[in-house]
Coordinates of C-alpha atoms and ligand atoms in Angstrom, one line a residue:
M1 CA 22.5 -30.0 78.8
T2 CA 25.6 -30.7 76.8
E3 CA 25.3 -29.9 73.2
T4 CA 27.5 -31.4 70.4
P5 CA 29.4 -28.6 68.8
L6 CA 28.4 -27.9 65.2
P7 CA 30.8 -28.5 62.4
K8 CA 32.4 -25.5 60.8
A9 CA 30.3 -24.2 58.0
T10 CA 31.8 -25.2 54.7
K11 CA 28.9 -24.5 52.5
T12 CA 26.5 -21.6 52.2
V13 CA 22.7 -21.4 52.3
F14 CA 20.5 -18.4 51.4
I15 CA 16.9 -18.6 52.6
K16 CA 14.4 -16.1 51.3
T17 CA 11.2 -16.0 53.4
Y18 CA 7.8 -14.8 52.2
G19 CA 4.6 -14.4 54.1
C20 CA 3.7 -15.0 57.7
Q21 CA 5.7 -15.4 61.0
M22 CA 5.2 -19.1 60.8
N23 CA 7.4 -19.0 57.7
V24 CA 10.0 -16.8 59.5
Y25 CA 10.1 -19.4 62.2
D26 CA 10.4 -22.3 59.8
S27 CA 13.3 -20.6 58.0
E28 CA 15.1 -20.4 61.3
R29 CA 14.4 -24.1 61.9
M30 CA 15.7 -25.0 58.4
K31 CA 19.0 -23.3 59.3
D32 CA 19.1 -25.4 62.5
V33 CA 18.6 -28.6 60.4
L34 CA 21.3 -27.6 57.9
A35 CA 24.0 -26.5 60.4
P36 CA 25.0 -30.0 61.4
I37 CA 25.6 -30.9 57.7
G38 CA 27.9 -27.9 57.3
Y39 CA 25.7 -25.1 55.8
G40 CA 26.1 -21.6 57.2
P41 CA 23.6 -18.8 56.3
V42 CA 24.5 -16.0 53.9
A43 CA 22.7 -12.8 53.1
G44 CA 22.2 -13.2 49.3
P45 CA 21.9 -15.9 46.6
E46 CA 25.1 -14.9 44.8
G47 CA 27.3 -18.0 44.6
A48 CA 25.4 -19.9 47.3
D49 CA 25.5 -23.7 47.4
L50 CA 21.9 -23.9 48.4
V51 CA 19.0 -21.4 47.9
I52 CA 15.7 -22.0 49.5
L53 CA 12.6 -20.0 48.8
N54 CA 10.2 -20.3 51.7
T55 CA 6.9 -19.4 50.0
C56 CA 3.5 -18.1 50.8
H57 CA 0.2 -19.0 49.1
I58 CA -2.2 -16.9 51.0
R59 CA -2.9 -14.4 48.2
E60 CA -2.4 -14.6 44.4
K61 CA 0.3 -11.9 44.4
A62 CA 2.4 -13.8 47.0
T63 CA 2.3 -16.9 44.8
E64 CA 3.2 -15.0 41.6
K65 CA 6.3 -13.6 43.3
V66 CA 7.8 -17.1 43.6
Y67 CA 7.9 -17.7 39.9
S68 CA 9.4 -14.3 39.2
E69 CA 12.0 -14.9 41.9
L70 CA 12.9 -18.3 40.3
G71 CA 13.7 -16.4 37.1
Q72 CA 16.3 -14.4 39.0
I73 CA 17.7 -17.5 40.7
K74 CA 18.1 -19.2 37.4
K75 CA 20.7 -16.6 36.4
Q76 CA 22.5 -17.1 39.7
K77 CA 22.5 -20.8 39.3
A78 CA 24.0 -20.5 35.8
K79 CA 26.9 -18.5 37.3
T80 CA 27.7 -21.4 39.6
G81 CA 27.9 -23.7 36.6
G82 CA 24.6 -25.3 37.7
K83 CA 26.1 -26.4 41.0
M84 CA 23.7 -24.4 43.1
I85 CA 20.9 -26.4 44.6
V86 CA 17.5 -24.6 44.4
A87 CA 14.7 -25.6 46.8
V88 CA 11.1 -24.3 47.0
A89 CA 9.6 -24.7 50.5
G90 CA 6.5 -23.5 52.2
C91 CA 2.9 -23.2 51.2
V92 CA 3.3 -22.8 47.4
A93 CA 5.4 -25.9 47.5
Q94 CA 2.7 -27.7 49.4
A95 CA -0.1 -26.5 47.1
E96 CA 1.6 -26.5 43.7
G97 CA 4.6 -28.8 44.1
E98 CA 4.2 -30.7 40.9
E99 CA 3.4 -27.7 38.9
I100 CA 6.6 -26.0 40.2
M101 CA 8.7 -29.0 39.1
R102 CA 7.1 -28.8 35.7
R103 CA 7.2 -25.0 35.2
A104 CA 10.6 -24.3 36.7
P105 CA 13.3 -26.9 35.8
V106 CA 15.8 -24.7 37.8
V107 CA 14.2 -26.2 40.9
D108 CA 16.0 -29.2 42.4
L109 CA 13.7 -30.0 45.2
V110 CA 10.3 -29.1 46.6
L111 CA 9.3 -29.5 50.2
G112 CA 6.1 -28.7 52.0
P113 CA 6.0 -27.1 55.5
Q114 CA 5.9 -30.5 57.2
A115 CA 9.0 -31.9 55.6
Y116 CA 11.8 -29.6 56.7
H117 CA 13.5 -32.2 58.8
K118 CA 14.0 -34.2 55.6
L119 CA 16.2 -31.5 54.0
P120 CA 19.5 -33.2 54.6
E121 CA 18.4 -36.5 53.0
M122 CA 16.8 -34.6 50.1
I123 CA 20.0 -32.7 49.4
A124 CA 21.9 -36.0 49.5
R125 CA 19.4 -37.4 46.9
V126 CA 20.0 -34.4 44.6
H127 CA 23.8 -35.0 44.8
R128 CA 23.2 -38.7 44.0
K129 CA 20.7 -37.7 41.3
T130 CA 18.4 -40.4 42.5
G131 CA 15.2 -40.6 44.6
E132 CA 12.2 -38.4 45.3
R133 CA 12.6 -34.7 44.9
L134 CA 9.1 -33.7 46.1
E135 CA 8.1 -34.1 49.7
T136 CA 4.6 -32.7 50.5
K137 CA 3.1 -35.3 52.9
F138 CA 1.4 -34.1 56.1
E139 CA 3.5 -35.3 59.0
T140 CA 3.4 -32.5 61.4
L141 CA 4.1 -34.6 64.5
E142 CA 7.0 -36.3 62.8
K143 CA 8.4 -32.9 61.9
F144 CA 8.2 -31.6 65.4
D145 CA 9.8 -34.8 66.7
A146 CA 12.6 -34.8 64.2
L147 CA 13.6 -31.1 64.3
P148 CA 16.5 -30.4 66.8
K149 CA 15.0 -29.5 70.2
T150 CA 17.6 -26.8 70.8
R151 CA 17.8 -23.7 68.8
S152 CA 20.4 -21.2 67.6
V153 CA 19.0 -17.8 67.9
D154 CA 20.0 -14.4 66.8
G155 CA 18.9 -11.5 69.0
P156 CA 16.9 -11.0 72.2
S157 CA 13.5 -11.8 70.7
A158 CA 12.5 -15.2 69.3
F159 CA 9.5 -17.1 68.0
L160 CA 8.5 -20.5 69.5
S161 CA 6.1 -22.5 67.5
I162 CA 3.6 -24.3 69.7
Q163 CA 0.8 -25.1 67.3
E164 CA 0.4 -25.6 63.6
G165 CA -2.4 -26.0 61.1
C166 CA -6.0 -25.0 61.2
D167 CA -9.4 -26.7 61.3
K168 CA -11.5 -23.6 61.0
F169 CA -11.9 -23.5 57.2
C170 CA -12.7 -19.9 56.7
T171 CA -14.1 -19.9 53.2
F172 CA -11.4 -17.6 51.7
C173 CA -8.4 -19.3 53.2
V174 CA -5.9 -21.8 51.9
V175 CA -4.2 -22.5 55.2
P176 CA -6.2 -25.6 56.2
Y177 CA -5.2 -27.1 52.8
T178 CA -1.5 -26.1 52.8
R179 CA -0.7 -26.4 56.5
G180 CA -3.1 -29.3 57.4
A181 CA -5.1 -30.1 60.5
E182 CA -4.6 -28.3 63.8
L183 CA -1.9 -29.8 66.0
S184 CA -0.5 -28.7 69.4
R185 CA 3.0 -29.7 70.5
P186 CA 3.3 -31.3 73.9
V187 CA 4.1 -29.0 76.8
D188 CA 7.4 -30.9 77.6
D189 CA 8.8 -30.3 74.1
I190 CA 7.9 -26.6 74.2
V191 CA 9.6 -26.3 77.6
V192 CA 12.9 -27.8 76.3
E193 CA 12.9 -25.3 73.4
A194 CA 12.0 -22.4 75.8
R195 CA 14.9 -23.3 78.0
S196 CA 17.2 -23.4 75.0
L197 CA 16.1 -19.9 74.1
A198 CA 16.5 -18.6 77.6
S199 CA 20.1 -20.0 77.8
Q200 CA 20.9 -17.9 74.8
G201 CA 19.8 -14.7 76.3
V202 CA 16.4 -14.4 74.7
R203 CA 14.2 -12.0 76.7
E204 CA 11.0 -12.0 74.6
V205 CA 9.2 -15.1 73.3
N206 CA 6.5 -15.0 70.8
L207 CA 4.4 -18.2 71.0
L208 CA 3.4 -19.0 67.5
G209 CA 0.6 -20.9 65.8
Q210 CA -1.7 -20.6 62.9
N211 CA -4.5 -20.7 65.5
V212 CA -2.4 -20.3 68.6
N213 CA -5.2 -19.8 71.1
A214 CA -6.7 -23.1 70.0
Y215 CA -3.6 -24.6 71.7
H216 CA -4.4 -27.7 73.6
G217 CA -1.2 -29.6 74.2
A218 CA -0.6 -32.7 76.2
G219 CA 0.4 -31.5 79.7
P220 CA 3.8 -32.2 81.4
K221 CA 4.5 -35.9 81.8
L222 CA 5.4 -35.5 85.4
E223 CA 2.0 -34.0 86.2
G224 CA -0.1 -36.5 84.2
A225 CA -1.2 -36.1 80.6
A226 CA -4.1 -33.6 81.0
E227 CA -4.3 -31.0 78.3
W228 CA -3.1 -27.5 78.8
G229 CA -4.6 -24.4 77.2
L230 CA -2.7 -21.4 75.9
A231 CA -3.1 -19.3 79.1
Q232 CA -1.5 -22.1 81.2
M233 CA 1.3 -22.4 78.6
I234 CA 1.9 -18.6 78.7
R235 CA 2.3 -18.6 82.5
H236 CA 4.5 -21.6 82.5
V237 CA 6.8 -20.4 79.6
A238 CA 7.2 -17.1 81.4
K239 CA 8.3 -18.9 84.6
V240 CA 10.6 -21.6 83.2
G241 CA 12.4 -19.2 80.9
G242 CA 12.4 -16.2 83.1
F243 CA 11.5 -14.2 80.1
D244 CA 10.6 -10.5 80.4
R245 CA 8.1 -10.6 77.6
I246 CA 5.6 -13.1 76.2
R247 CA 3.5 -12.7 73.2
Y248 CA 1.2 -14.9 71.1
T249 CA 0.3 -14.9 67.5
T250 CA -2.1 -15.3 65.7
S251 CA -5.4 -16.0 67.4
H252 CA -9.1 -16.5 66.5
P253 CA -12.0 -14.8 68.2
R254 CA -13.7 -18.2 68.8
D255 CA -10.8 -19.4 70.9
M256 CA -10.5 -16.4 73.3
D257 CA -11.5 -18.4 76.4
D258 CA -12.0 -16.9 79.9
D259 CA -8.6 -18.1 81.1
L260 CA -6.8 -16.4 78.3
I261 CA -8.6 -13.1 78.9
T262 CA -7.8 -13.4 82.6
A263 CA -4.1 -14.0 81.7
H264 CA -4.0 -10.5 80.1
G265 CA -4.8 -9.1 83.5
D266 CA -2.7 -11.4 85.8
T267 CA 0.4 -12.2 83.9
P268 CA 2.8 -9.2 83.9
E269 CA 5.1 -10.8 81.3
L270 CA 2.2 -11.0 78.8
M271 CA 2.5 -7.9 76.7
P272 CA -0.5 -5.5 76.5
F273 CA -1.1 -6.3 72.9
L274 CA -3.7 -8.5 71.2
H275 CA -3.6 -9.3 67.5
L276 CA -7.1 -10.7 66.9
P277 CA -8.1 -10.9 63.2
V278 CA -11.7 -10.0 62.6
Q279 CA -11.7 -9.8 58.8
S280 CA -15.0 -8.0 58.5
G281 CA -17.4 -5.9 60.6
S282 CA -20.5 -7.2 58.9
N283 CA -22.4 -10.2 60.3
T284 CA -23.6 -11.2 56.8
I285 CA -20.0 -11.4 55.6
L286 CA -18.7 -13.0 58.7
K287 CA -21.2 -15.7 58.2
A288 CA -20.3 -16.2 54.5
M289 CA -16.7 -16.3 55.6
N290 CA -17.5 -19.2 58.0
R291 CA -15.8 -17.3 60.8
G292 CA -18.1 -18.7 63.5
H293 CA -18.5 -15.5 65.4
T294 CA -20.5 -12.3 65.1
R295 CA -19.4 -8.7 65.2
E296 CA -21.0 -8.4 68.7
H297 CA -19.0 -11.3 70.0
Y298 CA -15.8 -9.8 68.7
L299 CA -16.5 -6.5 70.3
S300 CA -17.4 -8.1 73.6
I301 CA -14.0 -9.9 73.7
M302 CA -12.2 -6.6 73.1
A303 CA -14.2 -5.0 75.9
R304 CA -13.4 -7.8 78.4
V305 CA -9.7 -7.7 77.6
K306 CA -9.7 -4.0 78.0
A307 CA -11.4 -4.3 81.3
V308 CA -8.6 -6.4 82.7
R309 CA -5.7 -4.7 80.9
P310 CA -6.7 -1.0 80.2
D311 CA -3.5 -0.2 78.3
I312 CA -4.0 -3.0 75.8
G313 CA -3.3 -2.2 72.1
F314 CA -5.5 -4.0 69.6
A315 CA -4.4 -5.2 66.2
S316 CA -6.4 -7.0 63.5
D317 CA -6.5 -8.3 59.9
F318 CA -9.2 -7.2 57.4
I319 CA -10.3 -8.4 54.0
V320 CA -12.2 -6.0 51.8
G321 CA -14.3 -7.1 48.8
F322 CA -15.2 -10.6 49.9
P323 CA -17.8 -12.0 47.5
G324 CA -21.2 -10.4 48.2
E325 CA -19.8 -7.5 50.3
S326 CA -22.1 -4.6 49.8
E327 CA -21.4 -0.9 50.5
A328 CA -23.4 -1.3 53.7
D329 CA -21.3 -4.4 54.7
F330 CA -18.1 -2.4 54.1
E331 CA -19.5 0.5 56.2
D332 CA -20.0 -2.0 59.0
T333 CA -16.3 -2.8 58.9
M334 CA -15.4 0.9 59.0
D335 CA -17.8 1.3 61.9
L336 CA -16.2 -1.6 63.8
V337 CA -12.8 0.0 63.3
R338 CA -14.0 3.3 64.7
E339 CA -15.5 1.5 67.7
V340 CA -12.4 -0.5 68.5
N341 CA -9.6 1.9 67.6
F342 CA -6.7 -0.2 66.5
C343 CA -3.0 0.5 67.1
I344 CA -2.0 -1.5 64.0
A345 CA -3.8 -3.5 61.4
Y346 CA -3.2 -5.4 58.2
S347 CA -5.7 -5.1 55.4
F348 CA -6.0 -6.9 52.1
K349 CA -8.2 -7.0 49.0
Y350 CA -9.9 -10.3 48.8
S351 CA -7.9 -12.7 46.6
S352 CA -9.7 -15.6 45.1
R353 CA -7.8 -18.8 45.9
P354 CA -8.4 -22.0 43.8
G355 CA -10.0 -24.7 45.8
T356 CA -11.5 -22.5 48.5
P357 CA -15.4 -22.2 48.8
A358 CA -15.3 -18.4 48.4
A359 CA -13.7 -18.7 45.0
E360 CA -17.0 -20.3 43.7
M361 CA -19.3 -17.8 45.4
F362 CA -21.6 -15.4 43.6
G363 CA -21.1 -11.7 43.8
Q364 CA -17.4 -11.4 43.2
V365 CA -16.5 -7.7 43.8
P366 CA -14.9 -5.8 40.9
E367 CA -11.2 -5.0 41.4
E368 CA -11.8 -1.2 41.3
V369 CA -14.4 -1.4 44.1
K370 CA -11.9 -3.5 46.2
T371 CA -9.2 -0.9 45.6
T372 CA -11.4 2.0 46.7
R373 CA -12.5 0.2 49.8
L374 CA -9.0 -0.8 50.7
H375 CA -7.8 2.8 50.4
R376 CA -10.7 4.1 52.6
L377 CA -10.1 1.5 55.2
Q378 CA -6.3 2.0 55.2
A379 CA -6.7 5.8 55.6
L380 CA -8.8 5.2 58.7
L381 CA -6.4 2.6 60.1
W382 CA -3.3 4.8 59.5
E383 CA -5.1 7.7 61.2
Q384 CA -5.6 5.4 64.2
Q385 CA -2.1 4.1 64.1
T386 CA -0.6 7.6 64.0
A387 CA -2.9 8.7 66.9
F388 CA -1.8 5.7 68.9
N389 CA 1.9 6.5 68.3
L390 CA 1.3 10.2 69.2
S391 CA -0.4 9.2 72.4
K392 CA 2.9 7.8 73.7
I393 CA 4.6 11.2 73.6
G394 CA 5.5 12.2 77.2
Q395 CA 5.2 8.7 78.5
T396 CA 8.0 6.4 79.8
V397 CA 8.0 3.3 77.6
P398 CA 10.1 0.1 78.2
V399 CA 11.9 -0.8 74.9
L400 CA 13.5 -4.1 74.1
V401 CA 16.6 -3.2 72.1
T402 CA 16.9 -5.4 69.0
G403 CA 19.9 -3.9 67.1
K404 CA 21.4 -0.9 65.4
A405 CA 19.1 1.5 63.6
R406 CA 19.9 2.7 60.0
M407 CA 20.8 6.1 61.3
P408 CA 24.4 6.2 62.6
G409 CA 24.5 6.5 66.4
Q410 CA 21.0 5.2 66.8
M411 CA 19.6 1.9 68.2
A412 CA 16.3 0.3 67.4
G413 CA 13.9 -1.7 69.5
R414 CA 10.3 -2.6 70.2
S415 CA 7.7 -1.2 72.6
P416 CA 5.3 -3.4 74.4
W417 CA 2.8 -2.6 71.7
L418 CA 5.2 -3.7 68.9
Q419 CA 5.9 -0.2 67.8
S420 CA 9.3 0.4 66.2
V421 CA 11.3 2.6 68.5
Y422 CA 14.5 4.6 67.7
F423 CA 16.8 6.4 70.1
D424 CA 20.4 7.6 70.4
G425 CA 22.5 4.9 72.0
D426 CA 25.3 2.5 71.4
E427 CA 25.6 -1.2 70.8
S428 CA 26.2 -2.0 74.5
L429 CA 22.5 -1.6 74.9
N430 CA 21.7 -4.4 72.4
G431 CA 19.4 -7.0 74.0
Q432 CA 18.6 -4.8 77.0
I433 CA 15.3 -3.4 78.1
V434 CA 15.7 0.4 78.3
E435 CA 13.2 2.9 79.6
L436 CA 12.7 5.7 77.1
K437 CA 11.0 9.1 77.6
I438 CA 9.1 9.4 74.3
D439 CA 9.4 12.8 72.6
H440 CA 8.5 12.1 69.0
A441 CA 6.1 10.0 67.0
T442 CA 5.3 9.3 63.3
Q443 CA 2.9 7.0 61.6
N444 CA 5.4 4.1 61.8
S445 CA 7.5 4.7 64.8
I446 CA 8.2 6.5 68.1
S447 CA 11.5 7.8 69.5
G448 CA 12.8 9.3 72.7
Q449 CA 15.7 9.6 75.2
V450 CA 17.0 6.8 77.4
L451 CA 16.1 7.3 81.1
R452 CA 17.5 4.0 82.5
V453 CA 18.4 0.5 81.7
K454 CA 16.4 -2.3 83.3
E455 CA 18.4 -4.8 85.3
V456 CA 18.6 -8.3 83.9
A457 CA 16.7 -10.7 86.1
V458 CA 19.2 -13.5 87.0
Ligands
5AD1 N1 -7.6 -13.0 50.3 C1 -7.1 -11.9 51.0 N2 -6.6 -11.9 52.2 C2 -6.5 -13.2 52.8 N3 -6.1 -13.6 54.0 C3 -6.2 -14.9 54.1 N4 -6.7 -15.4 52.9 C4 -6.9 -14.3 52.1 C5 -7.5 -14.2 50.8 N5 -7.9 -15.3 50.1 C6 -5.7 -12.6 55.0 C7 -6.5 -12.7 56.3 C8 -5.6 -13.4 57.2 C9 -4.3 -12.9 56.8 C10 -3.1 -13.8 57.3 O1 -4.3 -12.9 55.4 O2 -6.8 -11.4 56.7 O3 -5.9 -13.1 58.6
SF4_2 FE1 -7.2 -19.3 57.6 FE2 -9.4 -18.9 59.0 FE3 -7.6 -20.8 59.7 FE4 -7.0 -18.2 60.0 S1 -8.7 -19.3 61.1 S2 -5.7 -19.8 59.1 S3 -8.0 -17.3 58.3 S4 -8.9 -20.8 57.9

């Protein structure tokens, strides 16, 4: 494919990303949209022509950060004589767009997650000082169609968004309201993007979606329009891109179908790592959360995946202090954690989100109880994470080298289990897969000596 060369960057854009990997991906795509109109990325807001805050609405704290950051940006904008264009994107923009415009006059434009392809025209409107400065309609398909199909990537590992939105309506969660209904991209479009990534040397692809294992995209046109599931997509992407590593994030227990479980056993490129949020180990709380699965169902999935892929590492998300959570319910969560043994996990205090059903529920848990429970849960999860890292000592682990480490003379990378890995080496190893003999581990990382460099498959 011939690609039109991009114009030389004459203007600068600084994008600050909050929240989930979907936002990280979206920020990359915003750079792709802005490059043809002359914007090149910079590392800080000082003197930038355009500043975009790509925001997260999932918990109250994440939302508050936006307003305090806008206070800082205001000072930077003043230094440019008011020329800097300030945009708020992402889920806070979607949920509170009009309020942002009212509360923060420093903001020139507000755009929700489905409107990124409209950035160039919105910027033009700001320059002309006419037209709509708020774009928060749900047009996911239009966005996918309008974004450039090819990508510019930085490094050997990349996200590829295959699905957006969520129809699950967990009672605590704002995502179905900020990201809209579930939508899967057609297989052909994903393949074009995967090939573009492969041509730029990407070796690890992380298939991304709010509910990625609910993926059901229109099959390849040549083979008819039958729908494909995630497992089929994983196998196909591995093949067309010749990638060494495939991952998928984030999934829901209800959508772990037989084919996907089988893929963990029969697809060598699929990394032995499963991030499957459970949120709670109590059936009463799972029901109140509208998760649509029980503790037993979750445990049975883990057992089945482990049976086909014994070296699998499990990751999860937890919420403590959901309305009505008793001490016994919380103990059920602790007990589930002991039973599964996670290699990494993300845990949060329940945060009441306006407009969600849980915000109106009886039995809101006092803040100090949430704090105590979070500490207890995190202590256990950290213990498990450290034990997992220590268990790698003495083993040979393939590591995808992602860049220089902070320590001079050291490089950094990722293990199959997403552990951060450090080792002595030089920059010629960047983007390679090296085999390391692990000799040291901490709570947050492992390190070792290079044994050999894996050949690049051509
Ligand atoms: N309060 C606390 N945590 C939440 N999450 C989602 N909504 C809330 C909320 N209202 C957590 C869930 C989810 C992760 C992305 O964020 O654990 O899996
Ligand atoms: Fe939110 Fe639940 Fe959808 Fe995940 S599955 S995005 S937690 S509503």
